[in-house]
Tab-separated table of C-alpha atoms in Angstrom:
chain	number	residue	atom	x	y	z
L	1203	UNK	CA	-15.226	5.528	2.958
L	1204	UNK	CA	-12.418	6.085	5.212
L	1205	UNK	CA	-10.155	7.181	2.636
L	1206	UNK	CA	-12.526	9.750	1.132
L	1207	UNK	CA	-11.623	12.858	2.988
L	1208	UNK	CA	-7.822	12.563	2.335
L	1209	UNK	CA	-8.094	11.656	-1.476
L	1210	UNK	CA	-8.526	14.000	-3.893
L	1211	UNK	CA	-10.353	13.930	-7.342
L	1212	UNK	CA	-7.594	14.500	-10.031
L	1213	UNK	CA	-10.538	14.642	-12.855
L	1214	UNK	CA	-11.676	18.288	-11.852
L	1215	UNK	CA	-11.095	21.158	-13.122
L	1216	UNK	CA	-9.048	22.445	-10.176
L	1217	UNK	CA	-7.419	19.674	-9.160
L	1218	UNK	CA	-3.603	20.788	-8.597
L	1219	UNK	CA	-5.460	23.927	-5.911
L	1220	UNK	CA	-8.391	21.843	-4.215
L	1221	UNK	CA	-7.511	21.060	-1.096
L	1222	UNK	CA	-7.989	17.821	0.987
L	1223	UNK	CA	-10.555	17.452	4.080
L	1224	UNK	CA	-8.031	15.735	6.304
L	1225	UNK	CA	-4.171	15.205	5.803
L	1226	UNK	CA	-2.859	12.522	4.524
L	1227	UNK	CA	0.266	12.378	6.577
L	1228	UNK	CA	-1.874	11.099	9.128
L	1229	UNK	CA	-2.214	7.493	7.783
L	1230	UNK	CA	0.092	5.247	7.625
L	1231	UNK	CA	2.991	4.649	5.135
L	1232	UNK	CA	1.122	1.676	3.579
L	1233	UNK	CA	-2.417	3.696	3.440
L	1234	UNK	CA	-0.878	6.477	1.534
L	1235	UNK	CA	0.527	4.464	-1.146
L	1236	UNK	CA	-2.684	3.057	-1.725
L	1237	UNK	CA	-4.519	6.332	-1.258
L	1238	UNK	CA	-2.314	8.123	-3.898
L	1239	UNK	CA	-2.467	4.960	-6.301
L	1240	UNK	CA	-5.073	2.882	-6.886
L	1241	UNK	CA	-7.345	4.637	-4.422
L	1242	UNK	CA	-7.146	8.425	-6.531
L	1243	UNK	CA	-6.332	6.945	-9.594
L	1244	UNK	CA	-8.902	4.101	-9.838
L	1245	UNK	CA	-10.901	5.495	-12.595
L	1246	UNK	CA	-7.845	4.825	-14.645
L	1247	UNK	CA	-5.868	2.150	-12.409
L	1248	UNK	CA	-6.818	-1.330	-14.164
L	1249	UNK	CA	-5.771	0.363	-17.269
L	1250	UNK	CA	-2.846	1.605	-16.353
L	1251	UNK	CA	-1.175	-1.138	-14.171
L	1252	UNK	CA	-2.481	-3.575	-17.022
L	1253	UNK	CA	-0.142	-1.202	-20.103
L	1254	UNK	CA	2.668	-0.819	-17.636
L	1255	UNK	CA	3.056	-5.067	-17.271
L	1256	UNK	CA	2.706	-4.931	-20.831
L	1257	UNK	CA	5.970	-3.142	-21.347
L	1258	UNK	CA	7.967	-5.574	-19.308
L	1259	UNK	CA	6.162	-8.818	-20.676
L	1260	UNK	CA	5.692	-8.803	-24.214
L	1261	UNK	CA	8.751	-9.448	-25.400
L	1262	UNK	CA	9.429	-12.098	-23.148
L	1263	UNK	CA	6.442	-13.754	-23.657
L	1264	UNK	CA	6.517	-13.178	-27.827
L	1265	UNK	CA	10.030	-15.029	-26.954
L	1266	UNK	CA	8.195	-17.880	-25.667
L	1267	UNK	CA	5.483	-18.885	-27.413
L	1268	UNK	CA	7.054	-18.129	-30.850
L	1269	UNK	CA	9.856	-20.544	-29.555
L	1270	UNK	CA	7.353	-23.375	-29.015
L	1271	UNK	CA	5.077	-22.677	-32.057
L	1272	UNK	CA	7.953	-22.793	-34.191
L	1273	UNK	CA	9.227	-26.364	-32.751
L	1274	UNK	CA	5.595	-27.641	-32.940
L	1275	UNK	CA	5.649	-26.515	-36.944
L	1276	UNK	CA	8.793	-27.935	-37.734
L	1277	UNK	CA	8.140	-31.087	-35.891
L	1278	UNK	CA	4.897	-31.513	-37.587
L	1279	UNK	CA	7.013	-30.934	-41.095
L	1280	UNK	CA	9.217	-33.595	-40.137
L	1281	UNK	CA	6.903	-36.008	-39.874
L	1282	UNK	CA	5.284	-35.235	-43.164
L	1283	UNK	CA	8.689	-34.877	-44.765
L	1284	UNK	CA	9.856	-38.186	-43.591
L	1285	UNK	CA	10.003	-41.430	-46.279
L	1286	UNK	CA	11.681	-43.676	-43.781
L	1287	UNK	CA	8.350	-43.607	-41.834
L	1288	UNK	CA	5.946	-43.840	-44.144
L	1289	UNK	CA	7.930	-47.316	-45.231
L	1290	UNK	CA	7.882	-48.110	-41.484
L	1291	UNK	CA	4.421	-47.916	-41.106
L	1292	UNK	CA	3.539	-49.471	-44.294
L	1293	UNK	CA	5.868	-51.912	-42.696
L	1294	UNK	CA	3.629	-52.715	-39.934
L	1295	UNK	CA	0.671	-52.467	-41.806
L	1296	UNK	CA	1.471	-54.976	-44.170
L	1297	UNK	CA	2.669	-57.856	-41.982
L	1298	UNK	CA	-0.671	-56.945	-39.904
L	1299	UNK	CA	-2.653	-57.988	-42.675
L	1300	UNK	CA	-0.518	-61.021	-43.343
L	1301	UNK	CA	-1.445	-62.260	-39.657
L	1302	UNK	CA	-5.161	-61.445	-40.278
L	1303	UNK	CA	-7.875	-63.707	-41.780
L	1304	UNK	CA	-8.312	-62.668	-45.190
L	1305	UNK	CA	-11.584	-60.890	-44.947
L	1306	UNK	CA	-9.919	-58.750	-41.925
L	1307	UNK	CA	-7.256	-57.250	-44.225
L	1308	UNK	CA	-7.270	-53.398	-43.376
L	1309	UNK	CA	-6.105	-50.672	-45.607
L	1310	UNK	CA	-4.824	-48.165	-42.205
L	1311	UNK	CA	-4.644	-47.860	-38.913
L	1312	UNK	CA	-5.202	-45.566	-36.248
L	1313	UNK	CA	-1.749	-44.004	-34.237
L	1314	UNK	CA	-3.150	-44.922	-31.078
L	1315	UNK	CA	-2.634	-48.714	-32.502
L	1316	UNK	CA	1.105	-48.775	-31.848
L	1317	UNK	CA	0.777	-48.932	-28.239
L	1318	UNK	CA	-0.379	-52.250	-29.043
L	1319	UNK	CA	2.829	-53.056	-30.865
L	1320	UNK	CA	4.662	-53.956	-27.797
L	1321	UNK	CA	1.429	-56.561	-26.451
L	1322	UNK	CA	1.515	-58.674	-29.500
L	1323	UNK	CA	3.717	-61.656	-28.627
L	1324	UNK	CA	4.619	-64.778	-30.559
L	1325	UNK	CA	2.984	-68.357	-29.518
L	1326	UNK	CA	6.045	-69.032	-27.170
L	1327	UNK	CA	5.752	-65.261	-25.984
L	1328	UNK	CA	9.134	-64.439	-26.099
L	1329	UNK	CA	9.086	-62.139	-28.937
L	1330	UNK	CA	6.270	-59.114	-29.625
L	1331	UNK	CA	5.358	-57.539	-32.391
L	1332	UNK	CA	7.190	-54.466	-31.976
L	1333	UNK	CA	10.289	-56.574	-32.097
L	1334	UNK	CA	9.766	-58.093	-35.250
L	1335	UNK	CA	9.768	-55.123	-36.921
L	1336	UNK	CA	12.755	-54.063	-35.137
L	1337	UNK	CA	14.468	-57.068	-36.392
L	1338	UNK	CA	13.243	-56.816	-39.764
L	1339	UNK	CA	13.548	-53.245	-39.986
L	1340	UNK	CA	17.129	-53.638	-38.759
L	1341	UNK	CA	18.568	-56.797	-41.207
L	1342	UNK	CA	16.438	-55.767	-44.393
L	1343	UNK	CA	15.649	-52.439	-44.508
L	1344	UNK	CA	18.468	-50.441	-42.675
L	1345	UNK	CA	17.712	-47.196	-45.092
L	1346	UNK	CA	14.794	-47.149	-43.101
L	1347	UNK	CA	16.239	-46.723	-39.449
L	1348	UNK	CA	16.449	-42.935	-40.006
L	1349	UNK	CA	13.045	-42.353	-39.028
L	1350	UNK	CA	13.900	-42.393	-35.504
L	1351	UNK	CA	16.081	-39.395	-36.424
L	1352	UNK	CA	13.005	-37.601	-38.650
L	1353	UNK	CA	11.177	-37.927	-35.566
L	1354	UNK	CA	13.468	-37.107	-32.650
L	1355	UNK	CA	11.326	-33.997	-32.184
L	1356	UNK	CA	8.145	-35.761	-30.533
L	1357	UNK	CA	10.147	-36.267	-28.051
L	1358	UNK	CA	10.326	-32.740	-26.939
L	1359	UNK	CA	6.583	-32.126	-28.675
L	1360	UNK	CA	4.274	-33.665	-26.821
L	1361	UNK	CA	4.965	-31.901	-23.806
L	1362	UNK	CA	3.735	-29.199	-25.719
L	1363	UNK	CA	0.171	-28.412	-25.417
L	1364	UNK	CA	-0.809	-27.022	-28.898
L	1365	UNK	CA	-4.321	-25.737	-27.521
L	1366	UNK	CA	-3.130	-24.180	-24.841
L	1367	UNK	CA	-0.700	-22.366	-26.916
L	1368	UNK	CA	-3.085	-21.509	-29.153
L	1369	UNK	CA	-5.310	-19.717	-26.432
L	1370	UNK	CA	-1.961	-18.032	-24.996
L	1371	UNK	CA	-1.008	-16.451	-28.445
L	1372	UNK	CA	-4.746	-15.358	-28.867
L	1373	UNK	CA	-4.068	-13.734	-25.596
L	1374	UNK	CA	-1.138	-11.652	-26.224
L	1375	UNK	CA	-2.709	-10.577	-28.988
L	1376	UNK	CA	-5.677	-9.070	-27.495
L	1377	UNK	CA	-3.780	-8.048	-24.904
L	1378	UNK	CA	-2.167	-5.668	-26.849
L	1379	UNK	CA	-4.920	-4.298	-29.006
L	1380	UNK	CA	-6.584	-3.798	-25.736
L	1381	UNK	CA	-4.071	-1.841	-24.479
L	1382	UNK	CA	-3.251	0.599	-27.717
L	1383	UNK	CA	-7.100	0.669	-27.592
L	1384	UNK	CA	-7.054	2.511	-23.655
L	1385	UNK	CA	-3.960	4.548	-25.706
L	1386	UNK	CA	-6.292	5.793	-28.482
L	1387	UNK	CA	-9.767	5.995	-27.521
L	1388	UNK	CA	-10.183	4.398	-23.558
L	1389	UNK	CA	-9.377	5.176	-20.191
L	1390	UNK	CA	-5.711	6.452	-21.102
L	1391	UNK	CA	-6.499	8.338	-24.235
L	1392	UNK	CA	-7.087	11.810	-22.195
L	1393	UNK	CA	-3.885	12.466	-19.853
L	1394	UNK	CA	-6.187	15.706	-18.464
L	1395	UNK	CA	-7.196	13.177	-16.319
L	1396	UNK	CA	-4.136	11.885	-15.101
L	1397	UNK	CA	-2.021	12.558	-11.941
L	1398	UNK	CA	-0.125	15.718	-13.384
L	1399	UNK	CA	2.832	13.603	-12.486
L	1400	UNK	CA	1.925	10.373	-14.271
L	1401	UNK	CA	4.116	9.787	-17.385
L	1402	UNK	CA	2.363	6.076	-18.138
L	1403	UNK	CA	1.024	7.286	-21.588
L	1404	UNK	CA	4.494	8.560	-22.614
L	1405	UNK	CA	6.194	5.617	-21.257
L	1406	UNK	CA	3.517	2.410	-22.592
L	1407	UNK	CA	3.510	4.618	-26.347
L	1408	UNK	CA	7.332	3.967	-26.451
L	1409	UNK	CA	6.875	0.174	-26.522
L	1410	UNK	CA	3.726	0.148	-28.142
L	1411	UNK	CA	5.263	0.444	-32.027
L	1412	UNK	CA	7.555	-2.863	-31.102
L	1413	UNK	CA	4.334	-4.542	-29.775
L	1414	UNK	CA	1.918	-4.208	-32.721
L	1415	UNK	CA	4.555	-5.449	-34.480
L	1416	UNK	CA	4.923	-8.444	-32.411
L	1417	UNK	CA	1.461	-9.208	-31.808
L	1418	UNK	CA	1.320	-9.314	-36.114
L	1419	UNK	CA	4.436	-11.633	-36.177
L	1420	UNK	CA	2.789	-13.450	-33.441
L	1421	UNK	CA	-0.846	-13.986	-35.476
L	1422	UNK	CA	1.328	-15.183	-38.390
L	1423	UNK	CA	3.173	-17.852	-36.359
L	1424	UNK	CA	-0.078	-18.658	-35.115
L	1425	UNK	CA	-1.806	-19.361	-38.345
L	1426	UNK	CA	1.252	-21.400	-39.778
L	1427	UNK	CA	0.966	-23.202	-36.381
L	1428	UNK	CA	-2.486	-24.310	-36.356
L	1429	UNK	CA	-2.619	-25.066	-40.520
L	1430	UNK	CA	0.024	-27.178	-40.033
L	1431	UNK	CA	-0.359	-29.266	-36.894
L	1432	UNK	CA	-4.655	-29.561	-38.408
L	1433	UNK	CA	-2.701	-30.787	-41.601
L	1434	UNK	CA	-0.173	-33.246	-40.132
L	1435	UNK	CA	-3.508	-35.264	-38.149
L	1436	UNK	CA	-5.447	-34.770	-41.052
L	1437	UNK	CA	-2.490	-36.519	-43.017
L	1438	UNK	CA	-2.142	-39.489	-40.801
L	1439	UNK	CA	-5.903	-40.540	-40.290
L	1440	UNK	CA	-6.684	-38.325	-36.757
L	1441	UNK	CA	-9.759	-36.056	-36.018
L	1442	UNK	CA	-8.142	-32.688	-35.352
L	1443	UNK	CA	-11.401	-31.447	-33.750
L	1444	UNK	CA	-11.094	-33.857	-31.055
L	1445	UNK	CA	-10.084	-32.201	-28.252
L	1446	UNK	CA	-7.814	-36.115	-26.820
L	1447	UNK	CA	-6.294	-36.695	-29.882
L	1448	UNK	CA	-5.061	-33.317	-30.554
L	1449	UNK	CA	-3.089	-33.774	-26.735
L	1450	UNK	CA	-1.966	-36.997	-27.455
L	1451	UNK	CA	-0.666	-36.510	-31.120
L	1452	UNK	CA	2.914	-36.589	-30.656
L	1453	UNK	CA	2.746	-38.762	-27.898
L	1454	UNK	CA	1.148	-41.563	-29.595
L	1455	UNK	CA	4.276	-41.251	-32.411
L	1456	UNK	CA	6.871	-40.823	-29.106
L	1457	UNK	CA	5.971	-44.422	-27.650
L	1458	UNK	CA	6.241	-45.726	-31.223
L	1459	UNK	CA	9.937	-44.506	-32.024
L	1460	UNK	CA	10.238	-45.347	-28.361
L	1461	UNK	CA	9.286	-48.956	-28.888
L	1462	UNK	CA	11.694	-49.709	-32.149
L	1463	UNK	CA	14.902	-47.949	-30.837
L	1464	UNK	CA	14.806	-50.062	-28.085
C-alpha cells in the first residue's frame, strides 16, 4: 500500500504521460528497485524473471543431465552386453545348488543375494563363499575375469539416482514449453504491456529456437534412458516398479564386483 502512490500502471493506455502521486526519489535506493521491478511489473514479473533464468540455465543443465542419462544407458548396455558375467553368475548359481539339498535346487536368484556371498564361510570359517568363486574363477576360468571390466561403470552408477533424473529431465522440459508458452499466448505474448524499456521478449526469443531443440534431444535421451534401465532389471529378475530396487540396482552389482576383485 505504501508503494502505490509512487508506482505507476504501465498497462494503460497513457502510461509513458501519467504522472505519479508522490516521487519516487524519495525512497530509498533499495525501494526503488523494487518499486520499478517486481512492484510495477508484477503482472508480468514471475514470467519474466522465470524466461530470463531460462536463458542462462538450459544449456548448462541439458549439459548435465544428458551427461548422466547417457552413462546410466551405456552402463545398463554393458551389463546386458557382458558374457563374462552371465558365466559368473551361472557360476555362483550352480555351485549354490550343489551345496543345497536336492529338493532346494533353484533355477535364479535375486541381486540382492550377493551381499550374502561374502557371509557364507566354510566349516573351519576361514574361507567364504565369495572367495571360492574368486579362486575358481581365477585358476579355471580366467576368460571370465573381464567382467569386472564390463562392469566398471556401477561404480560410478549407483550414485546416480535414475528417478530423480527422470523427474529433473521432465522438468526442463516443461520448463521450457512453459516458457515459449508466456512467448506465444501468456503473460509475455503482448509487449504493449511491457515497460517501454523492457527488451525480455526480444532477448528470451533469441535462445528459445536452441531450447526447443534441446528440450526434444532431451525427451529422446529420456526415453532411451528409462527403456533401457526398465529393460536391464527386467533382464536380471528385478521389479522395476519398485521404487528400492530401482535405487539400489547398480549398487547391489557394485558390492558384487567389489567382493571378487578383492
Amino acid at each position: 500500500k505504501l508503494m502505490a502512490p509512487y508506482s505507476k500502471d504501465w498497462t494503460g493506455a497513457d502510461a509513458l504521460t501519467s504522472k505519479r502521486e508522490q516521487d519516487p526519489a524519495e525512497l530509498t535506493r533499495e525501494d526503488q528497485i523494487y518499486l520499478q521491478t517486481a512492484f510495477e511489473l508484477h503482472h508480468y514479473w514471475k514470467a519474466r524473471m522465470r524466461a530470463l533464468a531460462l536463458t542462462r540455465s538450459f544449456e548448462p543443465e541439458y549439459d548435465h543431465l544428458s551427461e548422466k542419462m547417457r552413462e546410466i544407458v551405456s552402463v545398463s548396455e554393458s551389463l546386458r552386453d557382458s558374457t563374462s558375467l552371465m558365466s559368473v553368475l551361472a557360476l555362483i548359481l550352480d555351485i549354490g545348488n550343489y551345496m543345497n539339498d536336492s529338493n532346494k535346487q533353484a533355477s535364479g536368484f535375486k541381486l540382492s543375494s550377493l551381499a550374502r556371498l561374502g557371509m557364507v564361510k566354510d566349516d573351519k570359517n576361514e574361507s567364504t563363499f565369495a572367495d571360492l568363486i574368486e579362486r575358481i574363477v581365477r585358476n579355471q576360468y580366467s576368460q571370465w575375469e573381464v567382467f569386472v571390466n564390463d562392469i566398471a561403470g556401477v561404480i560410478g552408477a549407483q550414485k546416480l539416482n535414475v528417478d530423480q533424473i527422470r523427474q529433473d529431465a521432465k522438468k526442463y522440459i516443461d520448463s521450457i514449453k512453459n516458457v515459449q508458452s508466456s512467448l506465444d499466448a501468456g503473460n509475455l505474448s503482448d509487449p504493449m504491456k511491457f515497460h517501454p524499456q523492457d527488451r525480455v521478449a526480444q532477448v528470451v526469443q533469441r535462445s528459445m529456437k536452441d531450447a526447443r531443440r534441446k528440450a526434444d534431444q532431451m525427451q529422446l535421451y529420456l526415453d532411451e534412458m528409462t527403456r533401457t534401465y526398465d529393460d536391464i532389471m527386467t533382464y536380471f529378475g528385478e521389479d522395476n516398479t519398485d521404487e528400492n530396487a530401482r535405487r539400489d540396482f547398480f549398487s547391489k552389482l557394485d558390492r558384487k564386483s567389489t567382493r571378487l576383485n578383492s
